[in-house]
Amino acid sequence: MSEEPEIEDLGIVDGLAQLSFAVQAALGKVAAEHGLSVVQLRLLGVLRDRTPGMQELARHLGLDKSSMTGLVDRAERRDLVRRTPSPHDRRSFLVSLTPEGQALAGRCASDADRRIRELTAHLGEARRSQLSLLASALVAPHTLI
């Protein structure tokens, strides 16, 4: 049985920062391949399984109201999303994917899945599973939607 090479512990800050850079680079490639910005890619990802209001969406994406409006306007012009009046507040809108947006979101999700799995391919199944659980535990208290 071969031994795994020893891995230098970067520490929690540097390790997570470098992991974030690697994941963002992978997502940046996916976005670029589909003519999207990373924020547009995130928008499609959020909308794949929910129909939030504009304020809720802005909070989730960390954007102010004007940036959120511009992002949704651009996505609407590409026929990726639609705004519908909220049944609970006629002054607000819900944002959802159009069929074209749903299809693009699915392709992007598949490509992102492939790229992220490539980042972890050398870990082996047990370590990938452990990383998945740790990542889930880390982000669970910070999930906004």
Coordinates of N, CA, C and O in Angstrom, one line a residue:
M1 N 0.8 -1.2 0.0 CA 0.0 0.0 0.0 C 0.9 1.2 0.0 O 1.8 1.3 0.8
S2 N 0.6 2.2 -0.9 CA 1.4 3.4 -1.0 C 1.0 4.4 0.0 O -0.2 4.6 0.3
E3 N 1.9 5.2 0.6 CA 1.6 6.2 1.5 C 1.2 7.5 0.8 O 1.8 7.8 -0.3
E4 N 0.3 8.2 1.3 CA 0.0 9.5 0.8 C 1.1 10.5 1.1 O 1.7 10.4 2.2
P5 N 1.4 11.4 0.2 CA 2.5 12.4 0.5 C 2.0 13.3 1.6 O 0.8 13.5 1.8
E6 N 3.0 13.7 2.4 CA 2.7 14.6 3.5 C 2.3 15.9 3.0 O 2.9 16.5 2.0
I7 N 1.3 16.5 3.6 CA 0.7 17.8 3.2 C 1.1 18.8 4.2 O 0.9 18.6 5.4
E8 N 1.6 20.0 3.7 CA 1.9 21.1 4.6 C 0.6 21.7 5.1 O -0.3 22.0 4.2
D9 N 0.4 21.9 6.4 CA -0.8 22.6 6.9 C -0.6 24.1 6.7 O 0.3 24.7 7.3
L10 N -1.4 24.7 5.9 CA -1.3 26.1 5.6 C -2.0 27.0 6.7 O -1.8 28.2 6.7
G11 N -2.7 26.3 7.6 CA -3.4 27.1 8.6 C -4.8 27.4 8.1 O -5.0 27.4 6.9
I12 N -5.7 27.6 9.0 CA -7.1 27.8 8.6 C -7.3 29.0 7.7 O -8.0 28.9 6.7
V13 N -6.7 30.1 7.9 CA -6.9 31.3 7.1 C -6.3 31.1 5.7 O -7.0 31.3 4.7
D14 N -5.0 30.8 5.6 CA -4.4 30.6 4.3 C -5.0 29.5 3.6 O -5.2 29.6 2.3
G15 N -5.3 28.4 4.2 CA -5.9 27.2 3.6 C -7.3 27.6 3.0 O -7.5 27.3 1.8
L16 N -8.1 28.2 3.7 CA -9.5 28.6 3.2 C -9.4 29.7 2.2 O -10.1 29.7 1.2
A17 N -8.4 30.6 2.3 CA -8.3 31.7 1.4 C -7.8 31.1 0.0 O -8.4 31.4 -1.0
Q18 N -6.8 30.2 0.1 CA -6.4 29.6 -1.2 C -7.4 28.7 -1.8 O -7.6 28.7 -3.0
L19 N -8.2 28.0 -1.0 CA -9.3 27.2 -1.5 C -10.3 28.1 -2.2 O -10.8 27.8 -3.3
S20 N -10.6 29.2 -1.5 CA -11.6 30.2 -2.1 C -11.1 30.7 -3.5 O -11.8 30.8 -4.4
F21 N -9.8 31.0 -3.6 CA -9.2 31.4 -4.9 C -9.4 30.4 -5.9 O -9.7 30.7 -7.1
A22 N -9.1 29.1 -5.6 CA -9.2 28.0 -6.5 C -10.6 27.8 -7.0 O -10.9 27.6 -8.2
V23 N -11.6 27.9 -6.1 CA -13.0 27.7 -6.4 C -13.5 28.9 -7.2 O -14.2 28.7 -8.3
Q24 N -13.1 30.1 -6.9 CA -13.5 31.3 -7.7 C -12.9 31.2 -9.1 O -13.6 31.6 -10.0
A25 N -11.7 30.7 -9.2 CA -11.1 30.6 -10.5 C -11.9 29.6 -11.4 O -12.1 29.8 -12.5
A26 N -12.3 28.5 -10.8 CA -13.0 27.5 -11.5 C -14.4 28.0 -11.9 O -14.8 27.8 -13.0
L27 N -15.0 28.7 -11.0 CA -16.3 29.3 -11.3 C -16.2 30.4 -12.3 O -17.1 30.6 -13.2
G28 N -15.1 31.2 -12.3 CA -14.8 32.2 -13.3 C -14.7 31.6 -14.7 O -15.2 32.2 -15.6
K29 N -14.1 30.5 -14.8 CA -14.0 29.8 -16.1 C -15.3 29.3 -16.6 O -15.6 29.5 -17.8
V30 N -16.1 28.8 -15.7 CA -17.5 28.3 -16.1 C -18.3 29.5 -16.6 O -18.9 29.5 -17.6
A31 N -18.2 30.6 -15.8 CA -19.0 31.8 -16.2 C -18.5 32.3 -17.6 O -19.4 32.6 -18.4
A32 N -17.2 32.4 -17.8 CA -16.7 33.0 -19.0 C -17.1 32.1 -20.2 O -17.4 32.6 -21.3
E33 N -17.1 30.8 -20.0 CA -17.5 29.9 -21.1 C -18.9 30.0 -21.5 O -19.3 29.7 -22.6
H34 N -19.7 30.6 -20.7 CA -21.1 30.8 -21.0 C -21.5 32.3 -21.2 O -22.7 32.7 -21.2
G35 N -20.5 33.1 -21.3 CA -20.7 34.6 -21.5 C -21.3 35.3 -20.3 O -22.1 36.2 -20.5
L36 N -21.0 34.8 -19.1 CA -21.5 35.4 -17.9 C -20.4 35.9 -17.0 O -19.3 35.5 -17.1
S37 N -20.8 36.8 -16.1 CA -19.9 37.2 -15.0 C -20.1 36.2 -13.9 O -21.1 35.5 -13.9
V38 N -19.2 36.2 -12.9 CA -19.4 35.3 -11.8 C -20.6 35.7 -11.0 O -21.3 34.8 -10.5
V39 N -21.0 37.0 -10.9 CA -22.2 37.4 -10.2 C -23.4 36.9 -10.9 O -24.4 36.4 -10.3
Q40 N -23.4 36.9 -12.3 CA -24.5 36.4 -13.0 C -24.6 34.9 -12.8 O -25.7 34.4 -12.7
L41 N -23.5 34.2 -12.8 CA -23.5 32.8 -12.5 C -24.1 32.5 -11.2 O -24.9 31.6 -11.0
R42 N -23.7 33.2 -10.2 CA -24.3 33.1 -8.8 C -25.8 33.3 -8.8 O -26.6 32.6 -8.2
L43 N -26.2 34.3 -9.6 CA -27.7 34.6 -9.7 C -28.4 33.4 -10.2 O -29.4 33.0 -9.7
L44 N -27.9 32.9 -11.3 CA -28.6 31.7 -11.9 C -28.6 30.5 -10.9 O -29.6 29.8 -10.8
G45 N -27.5 30.3 -10.2 CA -27.4 29.3 -9.2 C -28.4 29.4 -8.1 O -29.1 28.5 -7.7
V46 N -28.6 30.6 -7.6 CA -29.6 30.9 -6.5 C -31.0 30.6 -7.0 O -31.8 30.1 -6.3
L47 N -31.2 31.0 -8.2 CA -32.6 30.9 -8.8 C -33.0 29.5 -9.3 O -34.1 29.3 -9.6
R48 N -32.0 28.6 -9.3 CA -32.3 27.3 -9.8 C -33.5 26.6 -9.0 O -34.2 25.8 -9.6
D49 N -33.5 26.8 -7.7 CA -34.5 26.1 -6.9 C -35.4 27.0 -6.0 O -36.0 26.6 -5.1
R50 N -35.4 28.3 -6.4 CA -36.3 29.2 -5.5 C -36.6 30.5 -6.3 O -36.0 30.7 -7.4
T51 N -37.6 31.2 -5.8 CA -38.1 32.4 -6.5 C -38.2 33.5 -5.4 O -39.2 33.8 -4.9
P52 N -37.0 34.1 -5.1 CA -37.0 35.1 -4.0 C -37.4 36.4 -4.5 O -37.5 36.7 -5.7
G53 N -37.7 37.3 -3.6 CA -38.0 38.7 -3.9 C -36.6 39.4 -4.1 O -35.6 38.9 -3.8
M54 N -36.7 40.6 -4.7 CA -35.5 41.3 -5.0 C -34.6 41.6 -3.8 O -33.4 41.5 -3.8
Q55 N -35.3 42.0 -2.7 CA -34.5 42.3 -1.5 C -33.8 41.1 -0.9 O -32.6 41.1 -0.5
E56 N -34.5 40.0 -0.9 CA -33.9 38.7 -0.4 C -32.8 38.3 -1.3 O -31.7 37.8 -0.8
L57 N -33.0 38.4 -2.6 CA -31.9 38.1 -3.5 C -30.7 39.0 -3.4 O -29.5 38.5 -3.4
A58 N -30.9 40.3 -3.2 CA -29.8 41.2 -3.0 C -29.0 40.9 -1.7 O -27.8 40.9 -1.7
R59 N -29.7 40.5 -0.6 CA -29.1 40.1 0.6 C -28.2 38.8 0.4 O -27.1 38.8 0.8
H60 N -28.8 37.9 -0.3 CA -28.1 36.6 -0.6 C -26.8 36.9 -1.4 O -25.8 36.3 -1.1
L61 N -26.9 37.7 -2.4 CA -25.8 38.0 -3.3 C -24.8 39.1 -2.7 O -23.8 39.3 -3.3
G62 N -25.2 39.7 -1.7 CA -24.4 40.8 -1.1 C -24.3 42.0 -1.9 O -23.3 42.7 -2.0
L63 N -25.5 42.4 -2.6 CA -25.5 43.5 -3.5 C -26.5 44.6 -2.9 O -27.4 44.2 -2.2
D64 N -26.2 45.8 -3.3 CA -27.2 46.9 -2.9 C -28.3 46.9 -3.9 O -28.3 46.2 -4.9
K65 N -29.3 47.7 -3.6 CA -30.6 47.7 -4.4 C -30.3 48.0 -5.9 O -30.8 47.4 -6.8
S66 N -29.5 49.1 -6.1 CA -29.2 49.5 -7.5 C -28.4 48.5 -8.3 O -28.7 48.2 -9.5
S67 N -27.5 47.8 -7.6 CA -26.7 46.8 -8.3 C -27.5 45.6 -8.6 O -27.4 45.0 -9.7
M68 N -28.4 45.2 -7.7 CA -29.3 44.1 -7.9 C -30.3 44.4 -9.1 O -30.5 43.5 -9.9
T69 N -30.8 45.6 -9.1 CA -31.7 46.0 -10.2 C -31.0 45.9 -11.5 O -31.5 45.3 -12.5
G70 N -29.8 46.4 -11.6 CA -29.0 46.3 -12.9 C -28.7 44.9 -13.3 O -28.8 44.5 -14.4
L71 N -28.3 44.0 -12.3 CA -28.1 42.6 -12.6 C -29.3 41.9 -13.1 O -29.2 41.2 -14.1
V72 N -30.4 42.1 -12.5 CA -31.7 41.5 -13.0 C -32.1 42.1 -14.3 O -32.5 41.3 -15.2
D73 N -31.9 43.4 -14.5 CA -32.2 44.0 -15.8 C -31.4 43.3 -16.9 O -32.0 43.0 -18.0
R74 N -30.1 43.2 -16.7 CA -29.3 42.6 -17.8 C -29.7 41.1 -18.0 O -29.8 40.7 -19.2
A75 N -30.0 40.4 -17.0 CA -30.4 39.0 -17.1 C -31.8 38.9 -17.8 O -32.0 38.0 -18.6
E76 N -32.6 39.9 -17.6 CA -34.0 39.9 -18.2 C -33.8 40.2 -19.7 O -34.5 39.6 -20.5
R77 N -32.9 41.1 -20.1 CA -32.7 41.4 -21.5 C -32.2 40.2 -22.2 O -32.4 40.0 -23.4
R78 N -31.5 39.3 -21.6 CA -31.0 38.0 -22.2 C -32.0 36.9 -22.1 O -31.8 35.8 -22.5
D79 N -33.2 37.2 -21.6 CA -34.3 36.3 -21.4 C -33.9 35.1 -20.5 O -34.3 34.0 -20.7
L80 N -33.1 35.4 -19.4 CA -32.7 34.4 -18.5 C -33.6 34.4 -17.2 O -33.8 33.4 -16.6
V81 N -34.1 35.6 -16.9 CA -35.0 35.7 -15.7 C -36.2 36.5 -16.0 O -36.2 37.2 -17.0
R82 N -37.2 36.4 -15.2 CA -38.4 37.3 -15.3 C -38.7 37.8 -13.9 O -38.5 37.1 -12.9
R83 N -39.3 38.9 -13.9 CA -39.9 39.5 -12.6 C -41.4 39.4 -12.7 O -42.0 39.7 -13.7
T84 N -41.9 38.9 -11.6 CA -43.4 38.9 -11.5 C -43.8 39.6 -10.2 O -43.1 39.5 -9.2
P85 N -45.0 40.3 -10.2 CA -45.4 40.9 -8.9 C -45.6 39.9 -7.8 O -46.0 38.8 -8.0
S86 N -45.1 40.4 -6.6 CA -45.3 39.5 -5.4 C -46.8 39.5 -5.1 O -47.5 40.5 -5.0
P87 N -47.3 38.3 -4.7 CA -48.7 38.2 -4.3 C -48.9 38.8 -2.9 O -50.0 39.1 -2.6
H88 N -47.8 39.0 -2.2 CA -47.9 39.5 -0.8 C -47.7 41.0 -0.7 O -48.1 41.6 0.3
D89 N -47.1 41.6 -1.7 CA -46.7 43.0 -1.6 C -46.7 43.5 -3.1 O -45.7 43.2 -3.8
R90 N -47.7 44.3 -3.5 CA -47.7 44.7 -4.9 C -46.6 45.6 -5.3 O -46.4 45.9 -6.4
R91 N -45.9 46.2 -4.3 CA -44.7 47.0 -4.6 C -43.5 46.3 -4.9 O -42.5 46.8 -5.4
S92 N -43.4 45.0 -4.6 CA -42.2 44.2 -4.8 C -42.4 43.1 -5.9 O -43.5 42.8 -6.3
F93 N -41.3 42.6 -6.3 CA -41.3 41.6 -7.4 C -40.5 40.3 -6.9 O -39.6 40.4 -6.1
L94 N -41.0 39.2 -7.5 CA -40.3 37.9 -7.3 C -39.5 37.7 -8.6 O -39.9 38.1 -9.7
V95 N -38.3 37.1 -8.5 CA -37.4 36.8 -9.6 C -37.3 35.3 -9.8 O -37.1 34.6 -8.9
S96 N -37.5 34.9 -11.0 CA -37.5 33.5 -11.4 C -36.8 33.3 -12.7 O -36.6 34.2 -13.5
L97 N -36.3 32.1 -12.9 CA -35.7 31.7 -14.2 C -36.7 31.5 -15.3 O -37.8 30.9 -15.0
T98 N -36.4 31.9 -16.5 CA -37.2 31.6 -17.7 C -36.8 30.2 -18.1 O -35.7 29.7 -17.6
P99 N -37.4 29.5 -19.0 CA -37.0 28.2 -19.5 C -35.5 28.3 -20.0 O -34.7 27.4 -19.8
E100 N -35.2 29.4 -20.7 CA -33.8 29.5 -21.2 C -32.9 29.7 -20.1 O -31.8 29.1 -20.1
G101 N -33.2 30.5 -19.1 CA -32.4 30.6 -17.9 C -32.2 29.3 -17.1 O -31.1 29.0 -16.7
Q102 N -33.3 28.5 -17.0 CA -33.3 27.2 -16.4 C -32.3 26.3 -17.1 O -31.5 25.6 -16.5
A103 N -32.3 26.3 -18.4 CA -31.4 25.5 -19.2 C -30.0 25.9 -19.0 O -29.1 25.0 -18.8
L104 N -29.7 27.2 -19.1 CA -28.4 27.7 -18.9 C -27.9 27.4 -17.5 O -26.7 27.0 -17.3
A105 N -28.7 27.6 -16.5 CA -28.3 27.3 -15.1 C -28.0 25.8 -15.0 O -27.0 25.5 -14.3
G106 N -28.7 25.0 -15.6 CA -28.4 23.5 -15.6 C -27.0 23.2 -16.2 O -26.3 22.4 -15.6
R107 N -26.8 23.8 -17.3 CA -25.5 23.6 -18.0 C -24.3 24.1 -17.1 O -23.3 23.5 -17.0
C108 N -24.5 25.3 -16.6 CA -23.5 25.9 -15.7 C -23.3 25.1 -14.5 O -22.1 24.9 -14.1
A109 N -24.3 24.6 -13.9 CA -24.2 23.7 -12.7 C -23.4 22.5 -13.0 O -22.5 22.0 -12.2
S110 N -23.7 21.9 -14.2 CA -22.9 20.7 -14.6 C -21.5 21.0 -14.8 O -20.6 20.2 -14.3
D111 N -21.2 22.1 -15.4 CA -19.8 22.5 -15.7 C -19.1 22.8 -14.4 O -17.9 22.5 -14.2
A112 N -19.8 23.5 -13.5 CA -19.2 23.9 -12.2 C -18.9 22.6 -11.4 O -17.9 22.4 -10.8
D113 N -19.9 21.6 -11.4 CA -19.7 20.4 -10.7 C -18.4 19.7 -11.2 O -17.6 19.2 -10.4
R114 N -18.3 19.6 -12.6 CA -17.1 19.0 -13.1 C -15.8 19.6 -12.7 O -14.9 19.0 -12.3
R115 N -15.8 21.0 -12.8 CA -14.6 21.7 -12.4 C -14.2 21.6 -10.9 O -13.1 21.4 -10.6
I116 N -15.2 21.6 -10.1 CA -14.9 21.5 -8.6 C -14.5 20.1 -8.3 O -13.6 19.9 -7.5
R117 N -15.1 19.1 -9.0 CA -14.6 17.7 -8.8 C -13.2 17.5 -9.2 O -12.5 16.8 -8.6
E118 N -12.8 18.2 -10.3 CA -11.4 18.2 -10.8 C -10.5 18.7 -9.7 O -9.4 18.2 -9.5
L119 N -10.9 19.7 -9.0 CA -10.1 20.3 -7.9 C -9.8 19.3 -6.8 O -8.8 19.3 -6.1
T120 N -10.8 18.4 -6.6 CA -10.7 17.4 -5.5 C -10.4 16.0 -5.9 O -10.4 15.1 -5.0
A121 N -10.2 15.8 -7.2 CA -10.0 14.5 -7.7 C -8.8 13.7 -7.0 O -8.9 12.5 -6.8
H122 N -7.8 14.4 -6.6 CA -6.6 13.8 -6.0 C -6.8 13.4 -4.5 O -6.0 12.7 -4.0
L123 N -7.9 13.8 -4.0 CA -8.2 13.5 -2.5 C -8.6 12.1 -2.2 O -8.3 11.6 -1.1
G124 N -9.2 11.4 -3.1 CA -9.8 10.1 -2.8 C -11.2 10.3 -2.2 O -11.5 11.4 -1.6
E125 N -12.0 9.3 -2.2 CA -13.4 9.3 -1.8 C -13.6 9.7 -0.4 O -14.4 10.5 0.0
A126 N -12.8 9.1 0.5 CA -12.9 9.4 2.0 C -12.7 10.9 2.3 O -13.4 11.5 3.0
R127 N -11.6 11.4 1.7 CA -11.3 12.8 2.0 C -12.3 13.8 1.4 O -12.6 14.8 1.9
R128 N -12.7 13.4 0.1 CA -13.8 14.2 -0.5 C -15.0 14.3 0.3 O -15.6 15.3 0.5
S129 N -15.4 13.1 0.9 CA -16.6 13.1 1.7 C -16.4 13.9 3.0 O -17.3 14.6 3.4
Q130 N -15.2 13.8 3.6 CA -14.9 14.6 4.8 C -14.9 16.1 4.5 O -15.5 16.9 5.2
L131 N -14.3 16.5 3.4 CA -14.3 17.9 3.0 C -15.8 18.4 2.7 O -16.1 19.5 3.2
S132 N -16.6 17.5 2.1 CA -18.0 17.9 1.9 C -18.7 18.2 3.2 O -19.4 19.2 3.4
L133 N -18.5 17.3 4.2 CA -19.2 17.5 5.5 C -18.6 18.7 6.2 O -19.4 19.5 6.8
L134 N -17.3 18.9 6.1 CA -16.7 20.1 6.8 C -17.2 21.4 6.1 O -17.5 22.4 6.8
A135 N -17.2 21.4 4.8 CA -17.7 22.6 4.1 C -19.2 22.9 4.4 O -19.6 24.0 4.6
S136 N -20.0 21.9 4.5 CA -21.4 22.0 4.8 C -21.6 22.6 6.2 O -22.4 23.5 6.4
A137 N -20.8 22.1 7.1 CA -20.9 22.5 8.5 C -20.4 24.0 8.6 O -21.0 24.8 9.4
L138 N -19.4 24.3 7.8 CA -18.9 25.7 7.9 C -19.9 26.7 7.3 O -20.1 27.8 7.9
V139 N -20.6 26.4 6.3 CA -21.5 27.4 5.6 C -22.9 27.3 6.2 O -23.7 28.3 6.0
A140 N -23.3 26.3 6.9 CA -24.7 26.1 7.4 C -25.2 27.3 8.2 O -26.3 27.8 7.9
P141 N -24.4 27.9 9.1 CA -24.9 29.0 9.9 C -25.0 30.3 9.1 O -25.6 31.3 9.6
H142 N -24.4 30.3 7.9 CA -24.4 31.6 7.1 C -25.3 31.5 5.9 O -25.3 32.5 5.1
T143 N -26.1 30.5 5.8 CA -27.0 30.4 4.7 C -28.1 31.3 4.8 O -28.8 31.3 5.9
L144 N -28.3 32.2 3.9 CA -29.3 33.3 4.0 C -30.7 32.9 3.4 O -31.7 33.4 3.8
I145 N -30.7 32.1 2.3 CA -31.9 31.7 1.7 C -32.2 30.2 1.9 O -31.3 29.4 1.7

